[in-house]
Amino acid sequence: MKAEYKEVITRTKESGGILDAMLALQEKDGYLTREAVEALAKEFDMFSSEVYETASFYSMIKLAPPEGKTEILICHGAPCHVAGSAEVIAAVEKALGIKIGETTKDGNYSFGYTECLGQCQAAPSLVINRKLYTDMTPEKVTELLKGGLDK
C-alpha cells in the first residue's frame, strides 16, 4: 500500500469514516483507483468488493478516470429540474456540440448527470472538475465554457 494512501485513510478514518476517505483518495487521482480500493479494504477491514459496493452507491465517487479533461456534471434532482436545468443542459450541449453522456471528439469535455448536490436553494447546480457552480443559467454556463473555467 502506498504510504500516501495510508496517511490519507488514517487522517480521514477517525473524523468521517470510509466515505470521507474515498473522497480524499479520489481527490488525489481524480477517481478511486484499484490500489486505493485495496488500501481502503485493508484499513477498514472489508473485502474489496464491499468497498466497491459502497463506492458505487454514491454518484460523487468515480471508479474510473473521467473521459474528458474537463468533466461537467449537472444535478439530476427535481429542484434543479424545476429551476431550469433543462435549459442549462441545452446550453452546454449547444456550446460543446455533444449530448449529455458524451465526450467531445478532442477529449477536452465530458458531460453527464450527477445526483443531488445539496444546493436546492441555489438551483440549478452543476460541478465542473469538482468545483460547484450554483444558480446556473444558460448565459452563465455559456460564459464559463467560453473561457471562464481558467479564471
Coordinates of N, CA, C and O in Angstrom, one line a residue:
M1 N 0.8 -1.2 0.0 CA 0.0 0.0 0.0 C 0.9 1.2 0.0 O 1.9 1.3 0.7
K2 N 0.5 2.2 -0.8 CA 1.3 3.5 -0.9 C 1.1 4.1 0.5 O 0.1 4.2 1.1
A3 N 2.3 4.7 1.0 CA 2.3 5.4 2.3 C 1.3 6.6 2.2 O 0.7 6.9 3.2
E4 N 1.2 7.2 1.1 CA 0.3 8.4 1.0 C -1.1 8.0 1.2 O -1.9 8.7 1.7
Y5 N -1.5 6.8 0.6 CA -2.9 6.3 0.8 C -3.1 6.0 2.3 O -4.2 6.4 2.8
K6 N -2.2 5.4 3.0 CA -2.3 5.1 4.4 C -2.5 6.4 5.2 O -3.4 6.4 6.1
E7 N -1.7 7.4 4.9 CA -1.8 8.6 5.6 C -3.2 9.3 5.4 O -3.8 9.7 6.4
V8 N -3.7 9.3 4.2 CA -5.0 9.9 3.9 C -6.1 9.1 4.6 O -7.0 9.7 5.3
I9 N -6.0 7.8 4.6 CA -7.0 7.0 5.2 C -7.0 7.2 6.7 O -8.0 7.4 7.4
T10 N -5.8 7.2 7.3 CA -5.7 7.3 8.8 C -6.3 8.7 9.2 O -7.0 8.8 10.2
R11 N -6.0 9.7 8.4 CA -6.4 11.1 8.8 C -7.9 11.2 8.7 O -8.6 11.8 9.5
T12 N -8.5 10.6 7.7 CA -10.0 10.7 7.5 C -10.8 9.6 8.2 O -12.0 9.8 8.5
K13 N -10.2 8.5 8.6 CA -10.9 7.4 9.2 C -11.6 7.8 10.5 O -12.7 7.5 10.8
E14 N -10.8 8.6 11.3 CA -11.3 8.9 12.6 C -12.4 10.0 12.5 O -13.3 10.0 13.3
S15 N -12.2 11.0 11.6 CA -13.1 12.1 11.5 C -14.4 11.8 10.7 O -15.4 12.4 11.0
G16 N -14.3 11.0 9.7 CA -15.5 10.8 8.9 C -15.8 9.5 8.3 O -16.9 9.2 7.8
G17 N -14.9 8.6 8.5 CA -15.1 7.2 8.0 C -14.8 7.0 6.6 O -14.1 7.8 5.9
I18 N -15.4 5.9 6.0 CA -14.9 5.5 4.7 C -15.3 6.4 3.6 O -14.6 6.6 2.6
L19 N -16.5 7.1 3.7 CA -16.9 8.0 2.6 C -15.9 9.2 2.5 O -15.5 9.5 1.4
D20 N -15.5 9.7 3.6 CA -14.5 10.8 3.6 C -13.2 10.3 3.1 O -12.5 11.0 2.3
A21 N -12.8 9.1 3.4 CA -11.6 8.5 2.9 C -11.6 8.4 1.4 O -10.7 8.7 0.7
M22 N -12.8 7.9 0.9 CA -12.9 7.7 -0.5 C -12.8 9.0 -1.2 O -12.1 9.1 -2.3
L23 N -13.5 10.1 -0.7 CA -13.4 11.4 -1.4 C -12.0 12.0 -1.3 O -11.6 12.5 -2.3
A24 N -11.3 11.8 -0.2 CA -9.9 12.3 -0.1 C -9.0 11.6 -1.1 O -8.2 12.2 -1.8
L25 N -9.1 10.3 -1.2 CA -8.3 9.5 -2.2 C -8.7 9.8 -3.6 O -7.8 9.9 -4.5
Q26 N -9.9 10.0 -3.9 CA -10.4 10.4 -5.2 C -9.8 11.7 -5.6 O -9.4 12.0 -6.8
E27 N -9.7 12.6 -4.7 CA -9.1 14.0 -4.9 C -7.7 13.9 -5.5 O -7.3 14.6 -6.3
K28 N -6.9 12.9 -5.0 CA -5.5 12.7 -5.4 C -5.4 12.3 -6.9 O -4.6 12.8 -7.6
D29 N -6.3 11.3 -7.3 CA -6.1 10.8 -8.7 C -7.3 11.1 -9.6 O -7.2 10.7 -10.8
G30 N -8.3 11.8 -9.1 CA -9.4 12.1 -10.0 C -10.5 11.0 -10.0 O -11.6 11.2 -10.5
Y31 N -10.2 9.9 -9.4 CA -11.1 8.8 -9.3 C -10.5 7.8 -8.3 O -9.4 8.0 -7.8
L32 N -11.3 6.8 -7.8 CA -10.9 5.9 -6.8 C -10.2 4.7 -7.6 O -10.8 3.9 -8.2
T33 N -8.8 4.7 -7.5 CA -8.1 3.7 -8.2 C -8.2 2.3 -7.5 O -8.7 2.2 -6.4
R34 N -7.9 1.3 -8.3 CA -7.9 -0.1 -7.7 C -7.0 -0.2 -6.5 O -7.4 -0.8 -5.5
E35 N -5.8 0.4 -6.5 CA -4.9 0.4 -5.4 C -5.5 1.1 -4.2 O -5.4 0.7 -3.0
A36 N -6.3 2.2 -4.4 CA -6.9 2.9 -3.3 C -8.0 2.1 -2.7 O -8.2 2.0 -1.5
V37 N -8.8 1.4 -3.6 CA -9.8 0.5 -3.1 C -9.2 -0.6 -2.2 O -9.7 -0.9 -1.1
E38 N -8.1 -1.2 -2.6 CA -7.4 -2.2 -1.8 C -6.9 -1.7 -0.5 O -7.0 -2.3 0.5
A39 N -6.4 -0.5 -0.5 CA -5.9 0.2 0.7 C -7.1 0.4 1.7 O -7.0 0.2 2.9
L40 N -8.2 0.9 1.1 CA -9.4 1.1 1.9 C -9.9 -0.2 2.6 O -10.3 -0.2 3.7
A41 N -10.0 -1.2 1.8 CA -10.4 -2.5 2.3 C -9.5 -3.0 3.4 O -10.0 -3.5 4.5
K42 N -8.2 -2.9 3.3 CA -7.3 -3.3 4.3 C -7.5 -2.5 5.6 O -7.7 -3.0 6.7
E43 N -7.6 -1.2 5.5 CA -7.7 -0.3 6.6 C -9.0 -0.3 7.3 O -9.1 -0.1 8.5
F44 N -10.1 -0.6 6.6 CA -11.5 -0.7 7.1 C -11.9 -2.1 7.4 O -13.1 -2.3 7.7
D45 N -11.0 -3.1 7.2 CA -11.3 -4.5 7.5 C -12.5 -4.9 6.7 O -13.5 -5.5 7.3
M46 N -12.4 -4.7 5.4 CA -13.5 -5.1 4.5 C -12.9 -5.8 3.3 O -11.7 -5.8 3.1
F47 N -13.8 -6.5 2.6 CA -13.4 -7.0 1.3 C -13.4 -5.9 0.3 O -14.2 -5.0 0.4
S48 N -12.6 -6.1 -0.8 CA -12.6 -5.1 -1.8 C -13.9 -4.9 -2.5 O -14.4 -3.8 -2.8
S49 N -14.6 -6.0 -2.6 CA -16.0 -6.0 -3.2 C -16.9 -5.1 -2.4 O -17.8 -4.4 -2.9
E50 N -16.8 -5.1 -1.1 CA -17.6 -4.3 -0.2 C -17.3 -2.8 -0.4 O -18.2 -2.0 -0.3
V51 N -16.0 -2.5 -0.6 CA -15.6 -1.1 -0.8 C -16.2 -0.7 -2.1 O -16.8 0.4 -2.2
Y52 N -16.1 -1.5 -3.2 CA -16.7 -1.2 -4.5 C -18.2 -1.0 -4.3 O -18.8 -0.1 -4.9
E53 N -18.9 -1.9 -3.6 CA -20.3 -1.7 -3.4 C -20.7 -0.4 -2.8 O -21.6 0.3 -3.2
T54 N -19.9 0.0 -1.7 CA -20.1 1.3 -1.1 C -19.9 2.4 -2.0 O -20.7 3.3 -2.1
A55 N -18.8 2.4 -2.7 CA -18.4 3.5 -3.6 C -19.4 3.6 -4.7 O -19.8 4.7 -5.1
S56 N -19.9 2.5 -5.3 CA -20.9 2.6 -6.4 C -22.2 3.2 -6.0 O -23.0 3.6 -6.9
F57 N -22.5 3.2 -4.7 CA -23.8 3.7 -4.3 C -23.8 5.3 -4.4 O -24.9 5.8 -4.6
Y58 N -22.7 5.9 -4.3 CA -22.6 7.3 -4.3 C -22.1 7.9 -5.6 O -21.1 7.5 -6.1
S59 N -23.0 8.7 -6.2 CA -22.6 9.2 -7.6 C -21.4 10.1 -7.6 O -20.8 10.3 -8.6
M60 N -21.0 10.7 -6.5 CA -19.9 11.6 -6.4 C -18.5 10.8 -6.4 O -17.5 11.4 -6.6
I61 N -18.6 9.5 -6.2 CA -17.4 8.7 -6.2 C -17.3 8.1 -7.6 O -18.1 7.4 -8.1
K62 N -16.1 8.3 -8.2 CA -15.8 7.9 -9.5 C -14.9 6.6 -9.4 O -13.9 6.7 -8.8
L63 N -15.3 5.6 -10.1 CA -14.5 4.4 -10.1 C -13.7 4.2 -11.4 O -13.0 3.2 -11.6
A64 N -13.7 5.2 -12.3 CA -12.9 5.2 -13.5 C -12.5 6.6 -13.8 O -13.2 7.6 -13.3
P65 N -11.4 6.8 -14.5 CA -11.0 8.2 -14.8 C -12.0 8.9 -15.6 O -12.7 8.3 -16.4
P66 N -12.2 10.2 -15.5 CA -13.1 11.0 -16.3 C -12.7 10.8 -17.8 O -11.5 10.7 -18.1
E67 N -13.6 10.8 -18.7 CA -13.3 10.6 -20.1 C -12.7 11.9 -20.7 O -11.9 11.8 -21.5
G68 N -13.2 13.0 -20.3 CA -12.7 14.3 -20.8 C -11.8 15.0 -19.8 O -11.9 14.7 -18.6
K69 N -11.0 15.8 -20.3 CA -10.1 16.6 -19.4 C -10.9 17.4 -18.4 O -10.5 17.6 -17.3
T70 N -12.0 18.0 -18.9 CA -12.9 18.8 -18.1 C -14.2 18.0 -18.0 O -14.8 17.7 -19.0
E71 N -14.6 17.7 -16.8 CA -15.8 16.9 -16.5 C -16.9 17.9 -16.0 O -16.7 18.5 -15.0
I72 N -18.0 17.9 -16.7 CA -19.1 18.7 -16.4 C -20.3 17.8 -15.9 O -20.7 17.0 -16.7
L73 N -20.7 18.0 -14.7 CA -21.8 17.2 -14.2 C -22.9 18.1 -13.7 O -22.7 19.0 -12.9
I74 N -24.1 17.9 -14.2 CA -25.3 18.7 -13.8 C -26.2 17.9 -12.9 O -26.4 16.7 -13.1
C75 N -26.7 18.5 -11.9 CA -27.6 17.9 -10.9 C -28.8 17.3 -11.6 O -29.4 18.0 -12.4
H76 N -29.2 16.1 -11.3 CA -30.3 15.4 -11.9 C -31.5 15.4 -10.9 O -32.5 14.8 -11.2
G77 N -31.5 16.2 -9.8 CA -32.5 16.3 -8.9 C -33.7 17.1 -9.3 O -33.6 18.0 -10.2
A78 N -34.9 16.8 -8.7 CA -36.1 17.5 -9.1 C -36.0 19.0 -8.9 O -36.5 19.8 -9.8
P79 N -35.5 19.5 -7.8 CA -35.4 21.0 -7.6 C -34.6 21.7 -8.7 O -35.0 22.7 -9.2
C80 N -33.5 21.1 -9.2 CA -32.7 21.7 -10.2 C -33.5 21.6 -11.6 O -33.5 22.5 -12.4
H81 N -34.2 20.5 -11.8 CA -35.1 20.4 -13.0 C -36.1 21.5 -13.0 O -36.3 22.2 -14.0
V82 N -36.8 21.7 -11.9 CA -37.9 22.7 -11.8 C -37.3 24.1 -12.0 O -37.9 24.9 -12.6
A83 N -36.1 24.3 -11.5 CA -35.4 25.6 -11.6 C -34.8 25.9 -13.0 O -34.3 27.0 -13.2
G84 N -34.9 24.9 -13.9 CA -34.4 25.2 -15.2 C -33.2 24.5 -15.7 O -32.5 25.0 -16.6
S85 N -32.9 23.4 -15.1 CA -31.6 22.6 -15.6 C -31.7 22.2 -17.0 O -30.7 22.1 -17.7
A86 N -32.9 22.0 -17.5 CA -33.1 21.6 -19.0 C -32.5 22.6 -19.9 O -31.9 22.3 -20.9
E87 N -32.7 23.9 -19.6 CA -32.2 25.0 -20.4 C -30.7 25.1 -20.3 O -30.0 25.4 -21.2
V88 N -30.2 24.8 -19.1 CA -28.7 24.8 -18.9 C -28.1 23.6 -19.6 O -27.0 23.8 -20.3
I89 N -28.7 22.5 -19.6 CA -28.3 21.3 -20.4 C -28.2 21.7 -21.8 O -27.2 21.4 -22.5
A90 N -29.3 22.3 -22.3 CA -29.3 22.6 -23.8 C -28.2 23.6 -24.1 O -27.6 23.5 -25.2
A91 N -27.9 24.5 -23.2 CA -26.8 25.5 -23.5 C -25.4 24.8 -23.5 O -24.6 25.1 -24.4
V92 N -25.2 23.8 -22.6 CA -23.9 23.1 -22.6 C -23.8 22.3 -23.9 O -22.8 22.2 -24.6
E93 N -24.9 21.6 -24.2 CA -24.9 20.7 -25.5 C -24.6 21.6 -26.7 O -23.8 21.2 -27.6
K94 N -25.2 22.8 -26.8 CA -25.0 23.6 -27.9 C -23.6 24.1 -28.0 O -22.9 24.1 -29.0
A95 N -23.1 24.6 -26.8 CA -21.7 25.1 -26.7 C -20.6 24.1 -27.1 O -19.6 24.4 -27.7
L96 N -20.9 22.8 -26.6 CA -19.8 21.8 -26.8 C -20.1 20.9 -28.0 O -19.2 20.2 -28.4
G97 N -21.3 20.9 -28.6 CA -21.6 20.1 -29.7 C -21.8 18.6 -29.4 O -21.5 17.8 -30.2
I98 N -22.1 18.4 -28.1 CA -22.3 17.0 -27.7 C -23.6 16.9 -26.9 O -24.1 17.9 -26.4
K99 N -24.1 15.7 -26.7 CA -25.3 15.5 -25.8 C -24.8 15.0 -24.5 O -23.7 14.6 -24.3
I100 N -25.7 15.1 -23.5 CA -25.4 14.7 -22.2 C -25.0 13.2 -22.2 O -25.6 12.4 -23.0
G101 N -24.0 12.8 -21.5 CA -23.5 11.4 -21.6 C -22.4 11.2 -22.6 O -21.9 10.1 -22.7
E102 N -22.0 12.3 -23.3 CA -21.0 12.2 -24.3 C -19.7 12.9 -24.0 O -19.7 13.8 -23.0
T103 N -18.7 12.7 -24.7 CA -17.4 13.4 -24.6 C -17.1 14.0 -26.0 O -17.3 13.4 -27.0
T104 N -16.5 15.2 -25.9 CA -16.1 15.8 -27.2 C -15.1 15.0 -27.9 O -14.3 14.3 -27.3
K105 N -15.0 15.1 -29.2 CA -14.1 14.3 -30.0 C -12.6 14.6 -29.6 O -11.8 13.7 -29.7
D106 N -12.3 15.8 -29.2 CA -11.0 16.1 -28.9 C -10.6 15.7 -27.4 O -9.5 15.8 -27.0
G107 N -11.6 15.1 -26.7 CA -11.4 14.6 -25.4 C -11.2 15.7 -24.3 O -10.9 15.4 -23.2
N108 N -11.6 16.9 -24.7 CA -11.5 18.0 -23.7 C -12.6 18.1 -22.7 O -12.4 18.6 -21.6
Y109 N -13.8 17.7 -23.1 CA -15.0 17.8 -22.2 C -15.8 16.5 -22.2 O -16.0 15.9 -23.3
S110 N -16.3 16.2 -21.1 CA -17.3 15.2 -21.0 C -18.5 15.8 -20.1 O -18.2 16.6 -19.3
F111 N -19.7 15.4 -20.4 CA -20.9 16.0 -19.9 C -21.8 14.9 -19.4 O -22.1 14.0 -20.1
G112 N -22.2 15.0 -18.1 CA -23.1 14.0 -17.6 C -23.9 14.5 -16.4 O -23.9 15.6 -16.0
Y113 N -24.7 13.6 -15.9 CA -25.5 13.8 -14.7 C -24.8 13.4 -13.4 O -24.0 12.6 -13.4
T114 N -25.2 14.1 -12.3 CA -24.9 13.7 -11.0 C -26.1 13.7 -10.2 O -27.1 14.4 -10.5
E115 N -26.1 13.0 -9.1 CA -27.3 13.1 -8.2 C -27.2 14.4 -7.4 O -26.3 15.2 -7.6
C116 N -28.2 14.6 -6.6 CA -28.3 15.8 -5.8 C -27.0 16.3 -5.2 O -26.3 15.6 -4.6
L117 N -26.8 17.6 -5.5 CA -25.6 18.3 -4.9 C -25.8 19.0 -3.6 O -24.9 19.6 -3.1
G118 N -27.1 18.9 -3.1 CA -27.4 19.5 -1.9 C -27.5 21.0 -1.9 O -27.3 21.7 -0.9
Q119 N -27.7 21.6 -3.1 CA -27.8 23.0 -3.2 C -29.1 23.5 -3.8 O -29.2 24.3 -4.7
C120 N -30.2 22.8 -3.3 CA -31.5 23.1 -3.8 C -31.9 24.5 -3.7 O -32.7 25.0 -4.6
Q121 N -31.5 25.3 -2.7 CA -31.8 26.7 -2.6 C -31.1 27.5 -3.7 O -31.5 28.7 -3.9
A122 N -30.2 27.0 -4.4 CA -29.4 27.7 -5.4 C -29.5 27.0 -6.7 O -28.5 26.9 -7.4
A123 N -30.6 26.3 -7.0 CA -30.7 25.5 -8.2 C -30.9 26.4 -9.4 O -31.4 27.5 -9.3
P124 N -30.5 25.9 -10.6 CA -29.8 24.6 -10.9 C -28.3 24.7 -10.6 O -27.7 25.8 -10.7
S125 N -27.8 23.6 -10.2 CA -26.4 23.5 -9.8 C -25.6 22.5 -10.8 O -26.2 21.5 -11.2
L126 N -24.3 22.7 -10.9 CA -23.5 21.8 -11.6 C -22.1 21.8 -11.1 O -21.7 22.7 -10.3
V127 N -21.3 20.8 -11.4 CA -20.0 20.7 -11.0 C -19.1 20.6 -12.2 O -19.3 19.8 -13.1
I128 N -18.0 21.4 -12.2 CA -17.0 21.3 -13.3 C -15.7 21.0 -12.6 O -15.2 21.8 -11.8
N129 N -15.2 19.8 -12.9 CA -13.9 19.4 -12.3 C -13.9 19.5 -10.8 O -13.0 20.1 -10.2
R130 N -15.0 19.1 -10.2 CA -15.2 19.0 -8.8 C -15.4 20.4 -8.1 O -15.3 20.5 -6.9
K131 N -15.6 21.4 -8.9 CA -15.9 22.8 -8.4 C -17.4 23.0 -8.6 O -17.9 22.9 -9.7
L132 N -18.1 23.4 -7.6 CA -19.5 23.7 -7.6 C -19.9 25.0 -8.1 O -19.2 26.0 -7.8
Y133 N -20.9 25.1 -9.0 CA -21.4 26.3 -9.5 C -22.9 26.2 -9.3 O -23.6 25.3 -9.6
T134 N -23.5 27.3 -8.7 CA -24.9 27.3 -8.4 C -25.6 28.5 -9.1 O -25.0 29.3 -9.7
D135 N -27.0 28.5 -9.0 CA -27.8 29.5 -9.7 C -27.4 29.6 -11.1 O -27.3 30.7 -11.7
M136 N -27.2 28.5 -11.8 CA -26.8 28.5 -13.2 C -27.9 28.9 -14.1 O -29.1 28.6 -13.9
T137 N -27.5 29.6 -15.2 CA -28.5 29.9 -16.3 C -27.7 29.5 -17.6 O -26.5 29.3 -17.6
P138 N -28.5 29.5 -18.7 CA -27.8 29.2 -19.9 C -26.7 30.2 -20.2 O -25.6 29.9 -20.7
E139 N -26.9 31.5 -19.9 CA -25.9 32.5 -20.1 C -24.7 32.3 -19.3 O -23.6 32.5 -19.8
K140 N -24.9 32.0 -18.0 CA -23.7 31.8 -17.1 C -22.9 30.6 -17.5 O -21.7 30.7 -17.6
V141 N -23.5 29.5 -17.9 CA -22.8 28.3 -18.3 C -22.1 28.5 -19.6 O -20.9 28.1 -19.8
T142 N -22.7 29.3 -20.5 CA -22.1 29.6 -21.8 C -20.8 30.4 -21.6 O -19.8 30.2 -22.2
E143 N -20.9 31.4 -20.7 CA -19.8 32.3 -20.4 C -18.6 31.4 -19.7 O -17.5 31.6 -20.1
L144 N -19.0 30.5 -18.8 CA -18.0 29.7 -18.2 C -17.2 28.9 -19.3 O -16.0 28.7 -19.3
L145 N -18.0 28.3 -20.2 CA -17.4 27.5 -21.3 C -16.6 28.3 -22.3 O -15.7 27.7 -23.0
K146 N -16.8 29.6 -22.4 CA -16.1 30.4 -23.3 C -14.7 30.8 -22.8 O -14.0 31.5 -23.5
G147 N -14.4 30.4 -21.6 CA -13.0 30.7 -21.1 C -13.0 31.0 -19.6 O -11.9 31.2 -19.1
G148 N -14.1 31.2 -19.0 CA -14.2 31.5 -17.6 C -13.7 30.3 -16.7 O -13.4 30.5 -15.5
L149 N -13.5 29.1 -17.2 CA -13.1 28.0 -16.4 C -11.6 28.2 -16.0 O -11.2 27.6 -14.9
D150 N -10.8 28.9 -16.7 CA -9.4 29.0 -16.4 C -9.2 30.2 -15.5 O -8.1 30.4 -15.0
K151 N -10.2 31.0 -15.2 CA -10.0 32.2 -14.3 C -10.2 31.8 -12.9 O -10.8 30.9 -12.5

